Short mmCIF file of C-alpha atoms in Angstrom, two decimals:
data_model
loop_
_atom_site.label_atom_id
_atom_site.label_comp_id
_atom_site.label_asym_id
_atom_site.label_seq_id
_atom_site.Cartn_x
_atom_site.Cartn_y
_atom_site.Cartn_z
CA UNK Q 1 158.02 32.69 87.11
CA UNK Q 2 155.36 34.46 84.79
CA UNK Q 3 152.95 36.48 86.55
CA UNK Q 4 149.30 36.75 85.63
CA UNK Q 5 147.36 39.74 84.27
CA UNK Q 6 143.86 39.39 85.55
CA UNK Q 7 141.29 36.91 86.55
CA UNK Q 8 139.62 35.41 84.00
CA UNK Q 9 135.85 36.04 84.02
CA UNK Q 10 133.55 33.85 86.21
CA UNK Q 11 130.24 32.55 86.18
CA UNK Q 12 130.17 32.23 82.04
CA UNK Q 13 128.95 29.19 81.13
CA UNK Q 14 130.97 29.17 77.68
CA UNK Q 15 134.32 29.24 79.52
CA UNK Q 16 133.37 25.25 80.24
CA UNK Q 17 133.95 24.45 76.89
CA UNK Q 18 137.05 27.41 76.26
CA UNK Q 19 140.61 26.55 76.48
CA UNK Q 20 142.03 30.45 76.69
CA UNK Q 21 144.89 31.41 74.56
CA UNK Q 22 147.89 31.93 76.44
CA UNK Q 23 149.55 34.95 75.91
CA UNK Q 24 153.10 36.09 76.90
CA UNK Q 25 153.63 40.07 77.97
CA UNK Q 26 157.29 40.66 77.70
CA UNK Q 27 158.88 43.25 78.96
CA UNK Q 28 159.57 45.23 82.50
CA UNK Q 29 155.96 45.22 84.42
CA UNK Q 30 156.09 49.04 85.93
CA UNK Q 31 152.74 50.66 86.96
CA UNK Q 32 154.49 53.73 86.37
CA UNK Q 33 154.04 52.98 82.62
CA UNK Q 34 150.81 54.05 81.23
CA UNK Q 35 150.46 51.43 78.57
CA UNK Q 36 151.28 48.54 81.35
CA UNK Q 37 148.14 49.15 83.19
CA UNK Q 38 145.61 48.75 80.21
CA UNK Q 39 146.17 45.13 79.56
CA UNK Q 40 143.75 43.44 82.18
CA UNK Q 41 140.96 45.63 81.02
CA UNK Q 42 141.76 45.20 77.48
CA UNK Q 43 141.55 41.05 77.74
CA UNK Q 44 138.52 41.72 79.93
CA UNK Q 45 136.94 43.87 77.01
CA UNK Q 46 137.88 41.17 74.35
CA UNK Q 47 135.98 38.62 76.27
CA UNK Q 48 132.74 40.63 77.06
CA UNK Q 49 132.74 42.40 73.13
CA UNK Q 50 134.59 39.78 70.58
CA UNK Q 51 134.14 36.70 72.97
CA UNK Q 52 137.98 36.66 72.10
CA UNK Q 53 138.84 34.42 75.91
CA UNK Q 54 142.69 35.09 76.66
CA UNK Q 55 144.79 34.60 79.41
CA UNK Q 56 147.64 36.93 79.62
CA UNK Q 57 151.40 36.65 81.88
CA UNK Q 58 154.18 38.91 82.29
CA UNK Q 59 157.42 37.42 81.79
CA UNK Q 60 160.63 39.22 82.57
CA UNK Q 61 163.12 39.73 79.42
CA UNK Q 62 165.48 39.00 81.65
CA UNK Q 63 163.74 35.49 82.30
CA UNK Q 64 164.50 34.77 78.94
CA UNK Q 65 166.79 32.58 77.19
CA UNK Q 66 165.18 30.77 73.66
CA UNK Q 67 161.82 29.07 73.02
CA UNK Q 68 161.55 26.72 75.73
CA UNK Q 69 160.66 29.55 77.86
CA UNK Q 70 157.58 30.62 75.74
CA UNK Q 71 156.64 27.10 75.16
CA UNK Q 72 152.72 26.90 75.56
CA UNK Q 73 151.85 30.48 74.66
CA UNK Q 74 149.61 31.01 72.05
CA UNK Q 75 150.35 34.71 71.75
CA UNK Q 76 153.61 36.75 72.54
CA UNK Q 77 153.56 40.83 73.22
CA UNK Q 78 156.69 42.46 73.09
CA UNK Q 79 155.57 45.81 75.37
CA UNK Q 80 156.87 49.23 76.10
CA UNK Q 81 159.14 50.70 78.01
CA UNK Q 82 162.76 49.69 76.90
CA UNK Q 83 165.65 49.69 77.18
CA UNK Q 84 164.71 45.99 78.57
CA UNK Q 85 166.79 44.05 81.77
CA UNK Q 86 167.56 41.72 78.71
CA UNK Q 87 167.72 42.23 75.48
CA UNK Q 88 168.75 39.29 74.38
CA UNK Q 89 165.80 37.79 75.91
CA UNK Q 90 163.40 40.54 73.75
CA UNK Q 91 165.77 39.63 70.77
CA UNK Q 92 165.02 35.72 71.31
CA UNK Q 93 161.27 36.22 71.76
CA UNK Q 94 161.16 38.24 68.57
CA UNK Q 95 162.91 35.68 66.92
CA UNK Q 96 160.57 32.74 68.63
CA UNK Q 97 157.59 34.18 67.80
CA UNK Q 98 158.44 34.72 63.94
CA UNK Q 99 160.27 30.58 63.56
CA UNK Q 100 157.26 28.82 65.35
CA UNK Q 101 154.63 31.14 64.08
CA UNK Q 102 153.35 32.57 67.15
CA UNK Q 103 151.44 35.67 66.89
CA UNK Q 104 153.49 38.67 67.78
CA UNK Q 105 152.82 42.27 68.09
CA UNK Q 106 156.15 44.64 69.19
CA UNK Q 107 155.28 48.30 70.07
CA UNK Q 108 157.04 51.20 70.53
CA UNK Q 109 160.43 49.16 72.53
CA UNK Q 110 159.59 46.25 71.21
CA UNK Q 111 159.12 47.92 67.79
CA UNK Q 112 162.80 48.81 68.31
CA UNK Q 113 164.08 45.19 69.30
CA UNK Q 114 161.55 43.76 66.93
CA UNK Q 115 163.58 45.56 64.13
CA UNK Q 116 167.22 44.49 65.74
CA UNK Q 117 165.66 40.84 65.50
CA UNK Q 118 164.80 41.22 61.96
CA UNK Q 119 168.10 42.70 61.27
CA UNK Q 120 170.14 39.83 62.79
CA UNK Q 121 168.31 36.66 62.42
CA UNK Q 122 166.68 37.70 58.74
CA UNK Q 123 168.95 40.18 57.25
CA UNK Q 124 172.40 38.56 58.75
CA UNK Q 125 173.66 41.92 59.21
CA UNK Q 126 176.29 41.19 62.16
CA UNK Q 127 176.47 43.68 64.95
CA UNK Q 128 173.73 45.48 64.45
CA UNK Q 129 172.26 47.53 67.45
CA UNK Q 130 170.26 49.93 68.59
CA UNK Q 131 171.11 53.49 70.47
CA UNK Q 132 169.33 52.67 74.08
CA UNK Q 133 171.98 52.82 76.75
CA UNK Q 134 171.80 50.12 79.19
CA UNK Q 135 170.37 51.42 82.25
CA UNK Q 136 169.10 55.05 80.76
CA UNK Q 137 167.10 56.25 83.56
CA UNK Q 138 164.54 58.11 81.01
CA UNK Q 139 163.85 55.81 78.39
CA UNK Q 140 161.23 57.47 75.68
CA UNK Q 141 157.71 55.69 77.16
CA UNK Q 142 158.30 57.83 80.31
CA UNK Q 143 159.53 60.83 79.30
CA UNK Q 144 157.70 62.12 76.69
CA UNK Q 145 153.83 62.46 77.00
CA UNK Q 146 151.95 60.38 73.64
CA UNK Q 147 151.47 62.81 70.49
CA UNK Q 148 149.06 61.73 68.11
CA UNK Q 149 150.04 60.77 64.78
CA UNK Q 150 148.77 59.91 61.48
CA UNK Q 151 149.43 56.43 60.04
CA UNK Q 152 148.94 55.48 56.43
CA UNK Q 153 148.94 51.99 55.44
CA UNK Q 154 150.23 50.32 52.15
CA UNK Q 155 146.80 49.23 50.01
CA UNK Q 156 146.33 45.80 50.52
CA UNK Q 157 149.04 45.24 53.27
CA UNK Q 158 148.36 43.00 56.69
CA UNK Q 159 149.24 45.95 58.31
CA UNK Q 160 145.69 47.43 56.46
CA UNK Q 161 143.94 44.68 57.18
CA UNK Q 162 144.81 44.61 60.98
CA UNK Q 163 144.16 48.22 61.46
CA UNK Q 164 140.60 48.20 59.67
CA UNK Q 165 141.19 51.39 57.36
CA UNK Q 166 143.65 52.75 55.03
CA UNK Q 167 144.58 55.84 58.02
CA UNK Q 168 144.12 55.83 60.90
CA UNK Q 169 145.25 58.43 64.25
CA UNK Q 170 147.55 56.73 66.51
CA UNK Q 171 149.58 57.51 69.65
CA UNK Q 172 153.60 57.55 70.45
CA UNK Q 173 155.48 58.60 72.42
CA UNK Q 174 158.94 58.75 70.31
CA UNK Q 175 159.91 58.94 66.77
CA UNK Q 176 163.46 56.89 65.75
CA UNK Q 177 165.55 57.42 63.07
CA UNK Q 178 165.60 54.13 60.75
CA UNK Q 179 169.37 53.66 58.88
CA UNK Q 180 168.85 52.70 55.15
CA UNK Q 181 170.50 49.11 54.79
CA UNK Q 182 167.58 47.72 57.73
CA UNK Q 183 165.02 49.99 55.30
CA UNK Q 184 166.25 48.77 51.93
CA UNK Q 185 166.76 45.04 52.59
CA UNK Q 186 165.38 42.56 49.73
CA UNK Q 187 164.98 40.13 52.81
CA UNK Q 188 161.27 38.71 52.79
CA UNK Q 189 159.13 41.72 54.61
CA UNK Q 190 157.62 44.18 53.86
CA UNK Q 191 157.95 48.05 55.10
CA UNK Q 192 154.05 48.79 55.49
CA UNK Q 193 153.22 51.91 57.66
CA UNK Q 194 154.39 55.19 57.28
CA UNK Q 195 153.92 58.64 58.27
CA UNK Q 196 154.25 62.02 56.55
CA UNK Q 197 157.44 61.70 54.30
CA UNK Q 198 158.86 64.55 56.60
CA UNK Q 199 159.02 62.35 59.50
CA UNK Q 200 161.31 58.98 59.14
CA UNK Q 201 158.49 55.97 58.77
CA UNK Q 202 157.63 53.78 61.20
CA UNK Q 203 157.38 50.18 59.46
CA UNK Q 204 155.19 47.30 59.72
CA UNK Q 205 157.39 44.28 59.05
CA UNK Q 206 155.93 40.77 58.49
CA UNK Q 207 157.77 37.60 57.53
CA UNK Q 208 156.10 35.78 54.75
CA UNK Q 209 153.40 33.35 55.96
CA UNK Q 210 153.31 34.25 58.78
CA UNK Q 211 149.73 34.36 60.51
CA UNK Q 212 150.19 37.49 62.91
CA UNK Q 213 153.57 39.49 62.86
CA UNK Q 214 153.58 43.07 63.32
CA UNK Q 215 156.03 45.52 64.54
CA UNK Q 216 154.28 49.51 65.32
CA UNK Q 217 156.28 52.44 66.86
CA UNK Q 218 152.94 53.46 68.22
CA UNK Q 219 150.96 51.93 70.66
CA UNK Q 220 147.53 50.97 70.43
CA UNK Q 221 147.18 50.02 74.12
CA UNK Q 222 146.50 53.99 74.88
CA UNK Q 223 143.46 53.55 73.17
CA UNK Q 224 141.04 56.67 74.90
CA UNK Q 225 138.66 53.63 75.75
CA UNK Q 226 139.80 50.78 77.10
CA UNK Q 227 136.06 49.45 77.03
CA UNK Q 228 136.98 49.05 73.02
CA UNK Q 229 140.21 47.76 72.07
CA UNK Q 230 141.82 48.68 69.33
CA UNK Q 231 141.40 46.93 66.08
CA UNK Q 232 145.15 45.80 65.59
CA UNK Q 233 144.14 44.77 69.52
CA UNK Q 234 141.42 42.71 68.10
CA UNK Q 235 143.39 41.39 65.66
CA UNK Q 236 146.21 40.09 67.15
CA UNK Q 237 143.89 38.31 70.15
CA UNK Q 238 141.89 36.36 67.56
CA UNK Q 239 145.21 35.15 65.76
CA UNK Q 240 146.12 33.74 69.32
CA UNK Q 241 142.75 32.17 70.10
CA UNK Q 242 142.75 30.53 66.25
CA UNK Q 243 146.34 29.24 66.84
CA UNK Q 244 144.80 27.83 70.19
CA UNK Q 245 142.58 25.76 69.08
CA UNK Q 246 144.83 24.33 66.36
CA UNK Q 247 147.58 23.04 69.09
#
């Protein structure tokens, strides 16, 4: 069964008249994972700074198996820390959230299985994987401390428009190697973020129309303040609250 985040706030007269969008974490819950602690004081933050009013549940990839098991969430996070107990179940989310229109942000794991989606259900390319070995006892959000890194976005991009400014200084914690025939696709998304041309980019895919849809390397969770979340943060938690009062 999903497990909750963090209380919502009390004593607030506007919660009365709030439903709270319902967001899905997805993923392994470890406190050993630095990003997997910053969530309840990030949806506390939203609340008290944005009035942004979310409730937030870990669900197990592993608990996974198609979209009646994200039915009701307004939101779905696909976290750190892979390789996942199911990838399949990541896979299925990814490919939930993008069908049914259901914000989504993947980072730094699920940028990786946000990708594999794309590259099965959108680009058709049969048996395509990734390089995680089930099981690897160091996967990359553990063992490597964050670096900083520069991201650029394309002028004009969602990816632009959810981070606030044309650059902006990021933290990850690993760098992949991208093969050219996900990269070159004429499928309908678009490769938005980069880095430095010596390092391979780290895209920003989005299916067309769709109202949140973002896939980052980095993670914006390890924001130095948790007090002020992060603007693709912001972004992504008012997509969910707008699809929430629409359903």
């Amino acid at each position: 069964m999903p497990t909750t985040v963090a209380p919502r706030p009390q004593a607030d007269p506007d919660l009365s008249r709030t439903r709270p969008a319902r967001i899905a974490l997805v993923g392994e819950r470890s406190a050993g994972v630095p990003a997997h602690t910053r969530y309840a004081p990030t949806l506390k933050a939203l609340w008290r700074r944005e009035r942004l009013l979310t409730d937030a549940y870990w669900l197990s990839t592993a608990q996974l198996d198609g979209p009646r098991d994200l039915a009701g969430f307004d939101g779905i996070w696909l976290v750190p820390d892979s390789p996942y107990r199911g990838e399949a179940g990541a896979v299925s989310a990814v490919r939930t959230a993008r069908e049914r229109d259901i914000p989504l942000p993947a980072t730094c794991g699920g940028f990786l299985h946000g990708l594999l989606g794309f590259a099965l259900h959108v680009c058709a390319l049969n048996g395509a994987a990734h390089t995680e070995p089930p099981g690897n006892p160091l996967p990359p959000s553990r063992g490597r401390a964050a670096h900083k890194g520069t991201v650029h976005t394309e002028p004009g991009s969602p990816a632009e428009e959810a981070l606030g400014a044309r650059t902006t200084l990021e933290r990850y914690p690993c760098t992949p190697a991208l093969r050219p025939p996900v990269r070159r696709h004429p499928a309908r998304a678009r490769v938005a973020l980069h880095r430095p041309r010596r390092r391979p980019p780290p895209p920003h895919r989005r299916t067309a129309g769709h109202r949140f849809f973002l896939s980052t390397l980095f993670q914006p969770e390890l924001a130095d303040d948790t007090s002020r979340p992060r603007p693709l943060v912001r972004a992504f938690a008012s997509a969910a609250v707008g699809r929430s009062t629409e359903t």
